[in-house]
Amino acid sequence: MSDHLPRKAVVLVSGGMDSAVTIALAREQGYQVHALSVAYGQRHNSELAASERVSRMLGAVEHKTVSVDLRSIGGSALTADIDVPLDTADRSDIPVTYVPARNTIMLSIALGWAEVLGSSDLWCGVNAVDYSGYPDCRPAFIEAFETLANVATKAGVEGAGIRVHAPLMRMSKADIAREGQRLGVDFSMTVSCYQADGDGRACGHCDACRLRAQGFREAGIDDPTRYA
Amino acid sequence: MSDHLPRKAVVLVSGGMDSAVTIALAREQGYQVHALSVAYGQRHNSELAASERVSRMLGAVEHKTVSVDLRSIGGSALTADIDVPLDTADRSDIPVTYVPARNTIMLSIALGWAEVLGSSDLWCGVNAVDYSGYPDCRPAFIEAFETLANVATKAGVEGAGIRVHAPLMRMSKADIAREGQRLGVDFSMTVSCYQADGDGRACGHCDACRLRAQGFREAGIDDPTRYA
């Protein structure tokens, strides 16, 4: 491969602030970004529209959505008929908004696309600080997935190896807000809310809204979120 | 958990002879089988009908199909517009029927369902002997997935750990045919062909047909396959 060709990266995009900053960081490192959203039957379809918008805004060369219907296996407030909790104080347990094996499934699909593209780099915005209740948002998970990717694919077995980048892993939401500001990310284009309306306006009350607002507050940045 | 409750297993089912024998082996070990097929945009939809039929025949308590549209990422003769090769002699390379990250994606979805069911056991019929060209059909892959599963999920982190069973891994197709005969599997109900017709009749010419027929021949078992 010529040194002049840009390295391709598959970046998982949810339309929220974390994945927007992740795209911006991959672009800053010179990657050609192929943005991927996984439609897993989630309630908040406005996040898919935001994903497309955010990817375009941040210079991705393309954005694809792959559908996987996790509603049929149930188990989460985000895909099944369980109420999204509002303002939960106790975060010691794994929250009901956890989608079983979601990040494993999304990274697996990203891995498949990377293999087709000839890309060896997966990027995702998972974060262990604010969402520590999710087992698949921890460094050990990313490391185990990278190991798996390197035995599971042609690129891993025959090529130079696959890397899984999770640059936000140890950042707080305030760190992420500051990093986005440094990179010129327009956060008003992003949607984090678990139950945003059809126009992408946030509820202001769910866990995702609460954490996001707190991040801007702690970073001393005006919250650009469009609330319903 | 009571010792009297049967252990639940999620078994990946493709409708072919390998997954039929895998269900029968899980049942023999006393598992309550929850059969899972993943519809990944493959050409041969008759394999999904066979999956439902085979699961019911072998005593699974339920069969679910989860759809994931891998056609949008392309890359395989099984999902994209690439001809299925007939009677290829050279099996040293990874074949074009390889679907990028397919087993990673299918096991990930199985893992999500297992978590919802409270199951700690995934079963799949992957096999390193006849299909050695596929990187995701080797023992190293299964081991890496099991490691991942144990850091990725509630059940792995909080529970007794997740096991990935691949009982056919080191069996030849002839061994699998014999094992199925011992377990009373009716192979005429299974479909292995990459391009079976709508009625589940096999082409007799693709790699999957060739390997299957050879397995019966070597085992000295009459081939019950329905050919077109």
Short mmCIF file of C-alpha atoms in Angstrom, two decimals:
data_model
loop_
_atom_site.label_atom_id
_atom_site.label_comp_id
_atom_site.label_asym_id
_atom_site.label_seq_id
_atom_site.Cartn_x
_atom_site.Cartn_y
_atom_site.Cartn_z
CA MET A 1 0.00 0.00 0.00
CA SER A 2 1.29 3.47 -0.87
CA ASP A 3 2.19 5.81 1.97
CA HIS A 4 0.24 8.48 0.13
CA LEU A 5 -3.11 6.81 0.54
CA PRO A 6 -4.92 7.95 3.66
CA ARG A 7 -5.48 5.23 6.25
CA LYS A 8 -9.11 4.23 6.44
CA ALA A 9 -10.94 4.08 9.75
CA VAL A 10 -14.37 2.71 10.55
CA VAL A 11 -15.84 4.94 13.25
CA LEU A 12 -18.95 3.92 15.18
CA VAL A 13 -21.32 6.88 15.32
CA SER A 14 -24.41 7.27 17.48
CA GLY A 15 -25.10 10.92 16.79
CA GLY A 16 -24.20 11.95 20.33
CA MET A 17 -21.38 14.18 21.54
CA ASP A 18 -18.99 11.28 22.26
CA SER A 19 -19.02 9.86 18.76
CA ALA A 20 -18.78 13.36 17.23
CA VAL A 21 -15.57 13.99 19.18
CA THR A 22 -14.34 10.52 18.17
CA ILE A 23 -14.77 11.32 14.46
CA ALA A 24 -12.99 14.64 14.96
CA LEU A 25 -10.06 12.91 16.70
CA ALA A 26 -9.75 10.31 13.92
CA ARG A 27 -9.79 13.08 11.32
CA GLU A 28 -7.15 15.01 13.29
CA GLN A 29 -4.90 11.93 13.10
CA GLY A 30 -5.30 11.88 9.33
CA TYR A 31 -7.74 9.01 8.93
CA GLN A 32 -10.24 8.80 6.11
CA VAL A 33 -13.41 8.25 8.15
CA HIS A 34 -16.06 5.71 7.15
CA ALA A 35 -18.84 6.33 9.67
CA LEU A 36 -21.07 3.48 10.78
CA SER A 37 -24.31 3.58 12.69
CA VAL A 38 -26.02 0.43 13.85
CA ALA A 39 -29.81 0.60 13.99
CA TYR A 40 -30.57 -1.97 16.69
CA GLY A 41 -34.26 -1.25 17.09
CA GLN A 42 -33.64 1.61 19.46
CA ARG A 43 -36.49 3.93 20.36
CA HIS A 44 -34.65 7.10 19.46
CA ASN A 45 -34.51 7.03 15.67
CA SER A 46 -33.57 10.69 15.68
CA GLU A 47 -30.09 9.54 16.69
CA LEU A 48 -29.72 7.92 13.25
CA ALA A 49 -30.58 11.20 11.54
CA ALA A 50 -28.11 12.97 13.82
CA SER A 51 -25.45 10.37 12.94
CA GLU A 52 -25.70 11.11 9.25
CA ARG A 53 -25.65 14.88 9.88
CA VAL A 54 -22.74 14.77 12.32
CA SER A 55 -20.68 12.47 10.07
CA ARG A 56 -21.10 14.79 7.09
CA MET A 57 -20.36 17.88 9.17
CA LEU A 58 -17.11 16.39 10.48
CA GLY A 59 -15.77 15.29 7.09
CA ALA A 60 -16.49 11.54 6.96
CA VAL A 61 -16.23 10.27 3.37
CA GLU A 62 -19.36 8.18 3.87
CA HIS A 63 -21.92 7.14 6.45
CA LYS A 64 -23.69 3.78 6.48
CA THR A 65 -26.42 2.43 8.69
CA VAL A 66 -26.61 -1.33 9.25
CA SER A 67 -29.81 -2.64 10.80
CA VAL A 68 -29.87 -5.43 13.35
CA ASP A 69 -33.19 -6.11 14.96
CA LEU A 70 -32.42 -6.62 18.66
CA ARG A 71 -36.05 -6.00 19.63
CA SER A 72 -36.76 -9.69 19.04
CA ILE A 73 -34.38 -10.67 21.85
CA GLY A 74 -35.57 -7.87 24.18
CA GLY A 75 -34.01 -7.08 27.55
CA SER A 76 -33.42 -3.31 27.53
CA ALA A 77 -35.39 -0.14 28.13
CA LEU A 78 -33.91 1.14 24.86
CA THR A 79 -35.31 -1.64 22.70
CA ALA A 80 -38.08 -3.34 24.71
CA ASP A 81 -41.18 -2.14 26.47
CA ILE A 82 -39.46 -1.03 29.69
CA ASP A 83 -39.66 2.61 30.83
CA VAL A 84 -36.54 4.73 30.44
CA PRO A 85 -35.60 5.75 34.00
CA LEU A 86 -35.52 9.46 34.80
CA ASP A 87 -32.99 11.06 37.13
CA THR A 88 -31.83 7.83 38.73
CA ALA A 89 -29.54 8.62 41.65
CA ASP A 90 -28.21 5.10 42.20
CA ARG A 91 -25.69 4.19 39.52
CA SER A 92 -24.08 1.28 41.34
CA ASP A 93 -26.01 -1.34 39.36
CA ILE A 94 -25.93 -1.96 35.65
CA PRO A 95 -28.75 0.27 34.38
CA VAL A 96 -31.85 -1.04 32.59
CA THR A 97 -30.86 1.03 29.55
CA TYR A 98 -28.02 -1.48 29.01
CA VAL A 99 -28.60 -3.25 25.69
CA PRO A 100 -27.34 -6.84 25.93
CA ALA A 101 -24.03 -7.19 24.11
CA ARG A 102 -24.64 -3.96 22.21
CA ASN A 103 -21.04 -2.80 21.87
CA THR A 104 -19.91 -6.34 21.02
CA ILE A 105 -22.47 -6.46 18.23
CA MET A 106 -21.71 -2.96 16.94
CA LEU A 107 -17.94 -3.52 16.92
CA SER A 108 -18.46 -6.88 15.17
CA ILE A 109 -20.33 -5.18 12.35
CA ALA A 110 -17.67 -2.45 12.21
CA LEU A 111 -15.07 -5.20 11.97
CA GLY A 112 -16.88 -6.77 9.02
CA TRP A 113 -17.02 -3.47 7.18
CA ALA A 114 -13.37 -2.70 7.98
CA GLU A 115 -12.42 -6.01 6.42
CA VAL A 116 -14.35 -5.17 3.23
CA LEU A 117 -12.75 -1.68 3.07
CA GLY A 118 -9.23 -2.91 3.79
CA SER A 119 -9.18 -0.89 6.99
CA SER A 120 -7.28 -1.99 10.11
CA ASP A 121 -8.61 0.67 12.44
CA LEU A 122 -11.87 0.71 14.37
CA TRP A 123 -12.75 3.78 16.42
CA CYS A 124 -15.50 4.08 18.99
CA GLY A 125 -16.51 6.59 21.62
CA VAL A 126 -16.99 4.24 24.55
CA ASN A 127 -16.27 5.75 27.90
CA ALA A 128 -15.71 4.13 31.26
CA VAL A 129 -16.11 7.22 33.42
CA ASP A 130 -19.71 8.35 33.19
CA TYR A 131 -21.12 4.97 32.11
CA SER A 132 -19.17 2.66 34.37
CA GLY A 133 -22.21 0.45 34.92
CA TYR A 134 -21.96 -0.99 31.40
CA PRO A 135 -19.56 -3.96 31.22
CA ASP A 136 -18.89 -3.34 27.53
CA CYS A 137 -17.58 0.21 28.13
CA ARG A 138 -14.40 -0.75 29.97
CA PRO A 139 -10.75 -0.95 28.84
CA ALA A 140 -10.77 -4.74 29.40
CA PHE A 141 -13.61 -5.05 26.90
CA ILE A 142 -11.83 -3.03 24.21
CA GLU A 143 -8.64 -5.05 24.72
CA ALA A 144 -10.52 -8.35 24.49
CA PHE A 145 -12.30 -7.21 21.34
CA GLU A 146 -9.01 -6.20 19.73
CA THR A 147 -7.57 -9.62 20.52
CA LEU A 148 -10.64 -11.29 19.04
CA ALA A 149 -10.50 -9.10 15.91
CA ASN A 150 -6.95 -10.21 15.26
CA VAL A 151 -7.84 -13.91 15.20
CA ALA A 152 -11.28 -13.51 13.58
CA THR A 153 -10.40 -11.86 10.28
CA LYS A 154 -8.21 -12.06 7.20
CA ALA A 155 -6.75 -8.65 8.06
CA GLY A 156 -5.81 -9.80 11.54
CA VAL A 157 -4.43 -13.18 10.48
CA GLU A 158 -2.65 -12.16 7.27
CA GLY A 159 -2.15 -8.43 7.64
CA ALA A 160 -0.56 -5.92 9.97
CA GLY A 161 -3.16 -6.36 12.69
CA ILE A 162 -6.31 -4.55 13.75
CA ARG A 163 -6.44 -1.77 16.30
CA VAL A 164 -9.49 -0.68 18.27
CA HIS A 165 -9.23 2.97 19.30
CA ALA A 166 -11.31 4.23 22.21
CA PRO A 167 -9.81 7.68 22.78
CA LEU A 168 -12.53 8.87 25.18
CA MET A 169 -12.21 5.87 27.50
CA ARG A 170 -10.80 7.77 30.45
CA MET A 171 -12.29 11.22 29.77
CA SER A 172 -15.08 12.75 31.84
CA LYS A 173 -18.02 14.33 30.01
CA ALA A 174 -16.42 17.72 30.80
CA ASP A 175 -13.15 16.57 29.21
CA ILE A 176 -15.09 15.44 26.14
CA ALA A 177 -16.91 18.80 25.92
CA ARG A 178 -13.57 20.65 26.11
CA GLU A 179 -11.95 18.33 23.54
CA GLY A 180 -14.88 18.89 21.18
CA GLN A 181 -14.58 22.66 21.62
CA ARG A 182 -10.85 22.49 20.80
CA LEU A 183 -11.65 20.49 17.63
CA GLY A 184 -14.46 22.82 16.56
CA VAL A 185 -17.28 20.30 16.95
CA ASP A 186 -20.71 21.93 16.78
CA PHE A 187 -22.48 20.11 19.61
CA SER A 188 -25.86 21.61 18.73
CA MET A 189 -25.88 19.11 15.84
CA THR A 190 -25.54 16.10 18.17
CA VAL A 191 -28.28 14.19 19.97
CA SER A 192 -27.52 12.27 23.18
CA CYS A 193 -31.03 11.95 24.65
CA TYR A 194 -32.49 8.45 25.08
CA GLN A 195 -35.90 9.71 24.02
CA ALA A 196 -35.33 12.70 21.76
CA ASP A 197 -38.31 13.83 19.70
CA GLY A 198 -38.58 13.47 15.93
CA ASP A 199 -36.76 16.75 15.47
CA GLY A 200 -33.81 15.63 17.63
CA ARG A 201 -34.79 17.79 20.63
CA ALA A 202 -33.74 16.36 23.98
CA CYS A 203 -36.02 15.54 26.93
CA GLY A 204 -33.63 17.05 29.47
CA HIS A 205 -34.48 14.42 32.09
CA CYS A 206 -33.03 11.02 31.16
CA ASP A 207 -29.62 9.82 32.32
CA ALA A 208 -28.00 10.73 28.99
CA CYS A 209 -29.37 14.30 29.13
CA ARG A 210 -28.38 14.73 32.75
CA LEU A 211 -24.78 13.58 32.17
CA ARG A 212 -24.42 15.69 29.06
CA ALA A 213 -25.70 18.88 30.71
CA GLN A 214 -23.45 18.26 33.70
CA GLY A 215 -20.46 17.84 31.36
CA PHE A 216 -21.00 21.22 29.73
CA ARG A 217 -21.55 22.82 33.16
CA GLU A 218 -18.35 21.37 34.58
CA ALA A 219 -16.40 22.37 31.48
CA GLY A 220 -17.71 25.93 31.75
CA ILE A 221 -19.11 25.70 28.21
CA ASP A 222 -22.58 27.00 27.28
CA ASP A 223 -24.88 24.02 26.70
CA PRO A 224 -25.90 24.19 23.02
CA THR A 225 -28.39 21.29 23.33
CA ARG A 226 -31.81 21.87 21.77
CA TYR A 227 -34.34 20.88 24.43
CA ALA A 228 -38.00 20.03 23.71
CA MET B 1 -30.78 -21.20 40.86
CA SER B 2 -32.36 -24.60 41.50
CA ASP B 3 -30.55 -27.69 40.33
CA HIS B 4 -33.86 -28.88 38.94
CA LEU B 5 -34.14 -26.17 36.31
CA PRO B 6 -32.62 -27.21 33.01
CA ARG B 7 -29.61 -25.17 31.92
CA LYS B 8 -30.45 -22.94 28.98
CA ALA B 9 -28.27 -22.88 25.89
CA VAL B 10 -28.37 -20.53 22.92
CA VAL B 11 -27.49 -22.61 19.87
CA LEU B 12 -26.63 -20.97 16.53
CA VAL B 13 -28.52 -22.74 13.78
CA SER B 14 -28.01 -22.43 10.03
CA GLY B 15 -30.23 -25.29 8.93
CA GLY B 16 -27.28 -27.38 7.76
CA MET B 17 -26.04 -30.72 9.05
CA ASP B 18 -23.44 -29.18 11.40
CA SER B 19 -25.89 -27.09 13.37
CA ALA B 20 -28.40 -29.97 13.49
CA VAL B 21 -25.80 -32.20 15.15
CA THR B 22 -24.87 -29.32 17.47
CA ILE B 23 -28.48 -29.01 18.69
CA ALA B 24 -28.65 -32.78 19.19
CA LEU B 25 -25.42 -32.73 21.24
CA ALA B 26 -26.66 -29.86 23.43
CA ARG B 27 -29.94 -31.74 24.01
CA GLU B 28 -28.01 -34.93 24.83
CA GLN B 29 -26.15 -32.98 27.54
CA GLY B 30 -29.47 -31.90 29.03
CA TYR B 31 -29.63 -28.32 27.84
CA GLN B 32 -32.88 -26.52 27.11
CA VAL B 33 -32.15 -25.30 23.60
CA HIS B 34 -33.01 -21.79 22.41
CA ALA B 35 -32.17 -21.89 18.72
CA LEU B 36 -30.98 -18.74 16.96
CA SER B 37 -30.63 -18.05 13.27
CA VAL B 38 -29.10 -14.87 11.99
CA ALA B 39 -30.46 -13.61 8.68
CA TYR B 40 -27.48 -11.65 7.34
CA GLY B 41 -28.81 -10.98 3.87
CA GLN B 42 -27.63 -14.34 2.58
CA ARG B 43 -28.80 -15.55 -0.81
CA HIS B 44 -30.09 -18.86 0.45
CA ASN B 45 -33.22 -17.99 2.40
CA SER B 46 -34.26 -21.62 2.34
CA GLU B 47 -31.66 -22.14 5.07
CA LEU B 48 -33.80 -20.03 7.39
CA ALA B 49 -36.83 -22.23 6.74
CA ALA B 50 -34.65 -25.29 7.34
CA SER B 51 -33.39 -23.76 10.59
CA GLU B 52 -36.91 -23.45 11.98
CA ARG B 53 -37.79 -27.00 10.85
CA VAL B 54 -34.58 -28.58 12.18
CA SER B 55 -34.84 -26.77 15.53
CA ARG B 56 -38.40 -27.99 16.06
CA MET B 57 -37.53 -31.53 14.97
CA LEU B 58 -34.64 -31.73 17.45
CA GLY B 59 -36.58 -30.45 20.46
CA ALA B 60 -35.55 -26.81 20.79
CA VAL B 61 -38.01 -24.93 23.02
CA GLU B 62 -37.97 -21.99 20.63
CA HIS B 63 -36.34 -20.70 17.46
CA LYS B 64 -35.71 -17.02 16.73
CA THR B 65 -34.35 -15.30 13.67
CA VAL B 66 -32.54 -11.99 14.11
CA SER B 67 -31.93 -9.96 10.97
CA VAL B 68 -28.74 -8.03 10.34
CA ASP B 69 -28.35 -6.54 6.92
CA LEU B 70 -24.75 -7.23 5.93
CA ARG B 71 -25.52 -6.65 2.25
CA SER B 72 -24.92 -2.92 2.77
CA ILE B 73 -21.27 -3.59 3.68
CA GLY B 74 -20.79 -6.19 0.88
CA GLY B 75 -17.66 -8.29 0.44
CA SER B 76 -18.87 -11.88 0.04
CA ALA B 77 -20.30 -14.11 -2.65
CA LEU B 78 -22.99 -15.06 -0.12
CA THR B 79 -24.28 -11.51 0.37
CA ALA B 80 -22.97 -9.42 -2.53
CA ASP B 81 -23.06 -9.72 -6.29
CA ILE B 82 -20.14 -12.16 -6.63
CA ASP B 83 -20.63 -15.60 -8.21
CA VAL B 84 -20.61 -18.59 -5.87
CA PRO B 85 -17.65 -20.72 -6.99
CA LEU B 86 -18.38 -24.27 -8.17
CA ASP B 87 -16.06 -27.22 -7.52
CA THR B 88 -13.03 -25.15 -6.55
CA ALA B 89 -10.04 -27.40 -6.15
CA ASP B 90 -7.71 -24.90 -4.48
CA ARG B 91 -8.71 -24.39 -0.86
CA SER B 92 -5.45 -22.81 0.31
CA ASP B 93 -6.82 -19.26 0.22
CA ILE B 94 -9.71 -17.85 2.17
CA PRO B 95 -12.69 -18.47 -0.13
CA VAL B 96 -14.88 -15.71 -1.58
CA THR B 97 -17.87 -17.22 0.24
CA TYR B 98 -16.30 -15.94 3.47
CA VAL B 99 -18.67 -13.36 4.99
CA PRO B 100 -16.62 -10.70 6.78
CA ALA B 101 -16.78 -11.18 10.56
CA ARG B 102 -19.84 -13.41 10.19
CA ASN B 103 -19.22 -15.71 13.13
CA THR B 104 -18.17 -12.77 15.31
CA ILE B 105 -21.45 -11.04 14.52
CA MET B 106 -23.58 -14.18 14.97
CA LEU B 107 -21.96 -15.09 18.30
CA SER B 108 -22.36 -11.48 19.47
CA ILE B 109 -26.09 -11.63 18.85
CA ALA B 110 -26.25 -15.05 20.53
CA LEU B 111 -24.44 -13.52 23.49
CA GLY B 112 -27.01 -10.74 23.73
CA TRP B 113 -29.87 -13.23 23.72
CA ALA B 114 -28.12 -15.48 26.26
CA GLU B 115 -27.83 -12.51 28.58
CA VAL B 116 -31.56 -11.80 28.28
CA LEU B 117 -32.42 -15.48 28.90
CA GLY B 118 -30.01 -15.87 31.81
CA SER B 119 -28.06 -18.46 29.85
CA SER B 120 -24.30 -18.91 30.23
CA ASP B 121 -23.83 -21.33 27.36
CA LEU B 122 -23.45 -20.57 23.67
CA TRP B 123 -23.20 -23.47 21.23
CA CYS B 124 -22.17 -23.30 17.60
CA GLY B 125 -21.28 -25.79 14.90
CA VAL B 126 -18.08 -24.19 13.64
CA ASN B 127 -15.55 -26.59 12.30
CA ALA B 128 -11.88 -26.14 11.52
CA VAL B 129 -11.39 -29.28 9.44
CA ASP B 130 -13.39 -28.87 6.25
CA TYR B 131 -13.57 -25.07 6.37
CA SER B 132 -10.04 -24.26 7.46
CA GLY B 133 -9.89 -21.25 5.14
CA TYR B 134 -12.20 -19.24 7.36
CA PRO B 135 -10.33 -17.42 10.15
CA ASP B 136 -13.43 -17.37 12.34
CA CYS B 137 -13.76 -21.18 12.33
CA ARG B 138 -10.64 -21.96 14.37
CA PRO B 139 -10.16 -22.88 18.05
CA ALA B 140 -8.25 -19.61 18.64
CA PHE B 141 -11.32 -17.69 17.51
CA ILE B 142 -13.69 -19.54 19.85
CA GLU B 143 -11.30 -19.06 22.77
CA ALA B 144 -10.94 -15.33 22.05
CA PHE B 145 -14.71 -14.95 21.80
CA GLU B 146 -15.22 -16.73 25.12
CA THR B 147 -12.71 -14.38 26.76
CA LEU B 148 -14.49 -11.39 25.25
CA ALA B 149 -17.91 -12.68 26.36
CA ASN B 150 -16.71 -12.87 29.94
CA VAL B 151 -15.70 -9.22 30.09
CA ALA B 152 -18.50 -7.90 27.86
CA THR B 153 -21.59 -8.94 29.81
CA LYS B 154 -23.28 -8.88 33.18
CA ALA B 155 -23.29 -12.68 33.21
CA GLY B 156 -19.56 -12.82 32.59
CA VAL B 157 -18.66 -10.08 35.06
CA GLU B 158 -21.10 -10.92 37.88
CA GLY B 159 -22.00 -14.54 37.23
CA ALA B 160 -20.39 -17.92 36.89
CA GLY B 161 -18.89 -17.18 33.48
CA ILE B 162 -19.87 -17.83 29.89
CA ARG B 163 -18.82 -20.87 27.92
CA VAL B 164 -18.72 -21.15 24.13
CA HIS B 165 -19.15 -24.76 23.00
CA ALA B 166 -17.93 -25.78 19.56
CA PRO B 167 -18.21 -29.58 19.75
CA LEU B 168 -17.64 -30.15 16.02
CA MET B 169 -14.42 -28.13 15.88
CA ARG B 170 -12.11 -31.06 15.23
CA MET B 171 -14.55 -33.43 13.49
CA SER B 172 -14.43 -34.22 9.79
CA LYS B 173 -17.67 -34.10 7.81
CA ALA B 174 -17.69 -37.92 7.98
CA ASP B 175 -17.38 -37.77 11.79
CA ILE B 176 -20.28 -35.31 11.87
CA ALA B 177 -22.41 -37.56 9.67
CA ARG B 178 -21.71 -40.53 11.97
CA GLU B 179 -22.39 -38.47 15.10
CA GLY B 180 -25.70 -37.33 13.63
CA GLN B 181 -26.64 -40.90 12.80
CA ARG B 182 -25.87 -41.98 16.38
CA LEU B 183 -28.10 -39.15 17.69
CA GLY B 184 -30.94 -39.92 15.29
CA VAL B 185 -30.70 -36.68 13.29
CA ASP B 186 -32.77 -36.81 10.08
CA PHE B 187 -30.34 -35.15 7.66
CA SER B 188 -32.92 -35.02 4.87
CA MET B 189 -34.44 -32.09 6.80
CA THR B 190 -31.20 -30.08 6.70
CA VAL B 191 -29.95 -27.74 3.95
CA SER B 192 -26.23 -27.06 3.50
CA CYS B 193 -26.18 -25.79 -0.09
CA TYR B 194 -25.02 -22.21 -0.73
CA GLN B 195 -27.67 -21.80 -3.41
CA ALA B 196 -30.52 -24.17 -2.54
CA ASP B 197 -33.80 -23.58 -4.35
CA GLY B 198 -36.95 -22.26 -2.67
CA ASP B 199 -37.92 -25.78 -1.67
CA GLY B 200 -34.55 -26.40 0.04
CA ARG B 201 -33.20 -28.69 -2.72
CA ALA B 202 -29.43 -28.60 -3.11
CA CYS B 203 -27.47 -27.67 -6.25
CA GLY B 204 -25.00 -30.54 -5.80
CA HIS B 205 -22.11 -28.46 -7.16
CA CYS B 206 -21.07 -25.74 -4.70
CA ASP B 207 -18.35 -26.21 -2.09
CA ALA B 208 -20.90 -26.87 0.67
CA CYS B 209 -22.66 -29.58 -1.40
CA ARG B 210 -19.39 -31.20 -2.38
CA LEU B 211 -18.07 -31.38 1.21
CA ARG B 212 -21.39 -32.68 2.51
CA ALA B 213 -21.69 -35.43 -0.10
CA GLN B 214 -18.07 -36.43 0.51
CA GLY B 215 -18.77 -36.65 4.26
CA PHE B 216 -21.64 -39.10 3.80
CA ARG B 217 -19.56 -41.10 1.32
CA GLU B 218 -16.59 -41.37 3.68
CA ALA B 219 -18.86 -42.28 6.59
CA GLY B 220 -20.51 -45.02 4.51
CA ILE B 221 -23.92 -43.45 5.10
CA ASP B 222 -26.49 -43.09 2.30
CA ASP B 223 -26.71 -39.41 1.33
CA PRO B 224 -30.27 -38.31 2.18
CA THR B 225 -29.86 -34.86 0.59
CA ARG B 226 -32.68 -33.72 -1.70
CA TYR B 227 -30.99 -32.50 -4.88
CA ALA B 228 -32.63 -30.18 -7.42
#
